[in-house]
């Protein structure tokens, strides 16, 4: 019996300034693989489909359970997490027990809006710079015991909890038409974290600074309400709601500043 195989086409690049090229691999099919295990399979025997010796593919990965946010990439052209993207499903087996279509080829490419480090690994530090710009943290002095944190109303907790699920994967930025060099838009994740920390009883001390940081170029007014972010977010953050809430707060802050400065 001939071995059942999967074809995988990978966009590769040996370094930030190197020319990109495509390499196709053929690996043994096993049921219930995800893209991370498929990449591991290639690493076991990195040989292109024409028999030429190759190298293992570089990609970021850590938790393997959609928590660390590091493994985002373009899978069949769509921004997804490699650890939760199931090979059988990508090959058309939508229902459990359905046979995958092994004549299909899976394509893998790095996220397109971030500088490539190597192969599928990209530099996503822009998100962390944006989070720093809005001070996405609770400013506490951790050098001595501050006692219990301020109490939060359960309704506030419920509103904040989904926002705290952000895994910094940058998929919302990748799919946003406004996230580009021209607008310098911070992207939905940063706005959602602004709302999360502004609603924190201790974090709200920096509320005005956060809102002012989102008032200028690249801030909230760059959002074009395409709503791609909310559809693509793997953790289902209520991004459009956060954007409209923060949009309103930024406007109120601008009016206040106009009359007081
Ligand atoms: S908001 Fe969603 S898509 Fe954006 S970085 Fe956070 S988890 Fe990823
Ligand atoms: S490996 Fe952590 S989210 Fe995929």
mmCIF file of N, CA and C in Angstrom, residues 145-150:
data_model
loop_
_atom_site.group_PDB
_atom_site.id
_atom_site.type_symbol
_atom_site.label_atom_id
_atom_site.label_comp_id
_atom_site.label_asym_id
_atom_site.label_seq_id
_atom_site.Cartn_x
_atom_site.Cartn_y
_atom_site.Cartn_z
ATOM 1 N N UNK A 145 4.388 45.126 50.662
ATOM 2 C CA UNK A 145 3.030 44.584 50.637
ATOM 3 C C UNK A 145 1.996 45.713 50.685
ATOM 4 N N UNK A 146 1.199 45.795 49.646
ATOM 5 C CA UNK A 146 0.208 46.877 49.573
ATOM 6 C C UNK A 146 -1.139 46.453 50.149
ATOM 7 N N UNK A 147 -1.228 45.214 50.573
ATOM 8 C CA UNK A 147 -2.510 44.726 51.099
ATOM 9 C C UNK A 147 -3.433 44.328 49.958
ATOM 10 N N UNK A 148 -4.682 44.135 50.287
ATOM 11 C CA UNK A 148 -5.646 43.674 49.284
ATOM 12 C C UNK A 148 -5.871 44.753 48.221
ATOM 13 N N UNK A 149 -6.085 44.320 46.979
ATOM 14 C CA UNK A 149 -6.370 45.256 45.893
ATOM 15 C C UNK A 149 -7.772 45.821 46.082
ATOM 16 N N UNK A 150 -8.075 46.986 45.458
ATOM 17 C CA UNK A 150 -9.430 47.536 45.584
ATOM 18 C C UNK A 150 -10.472 46.549 45.065
#
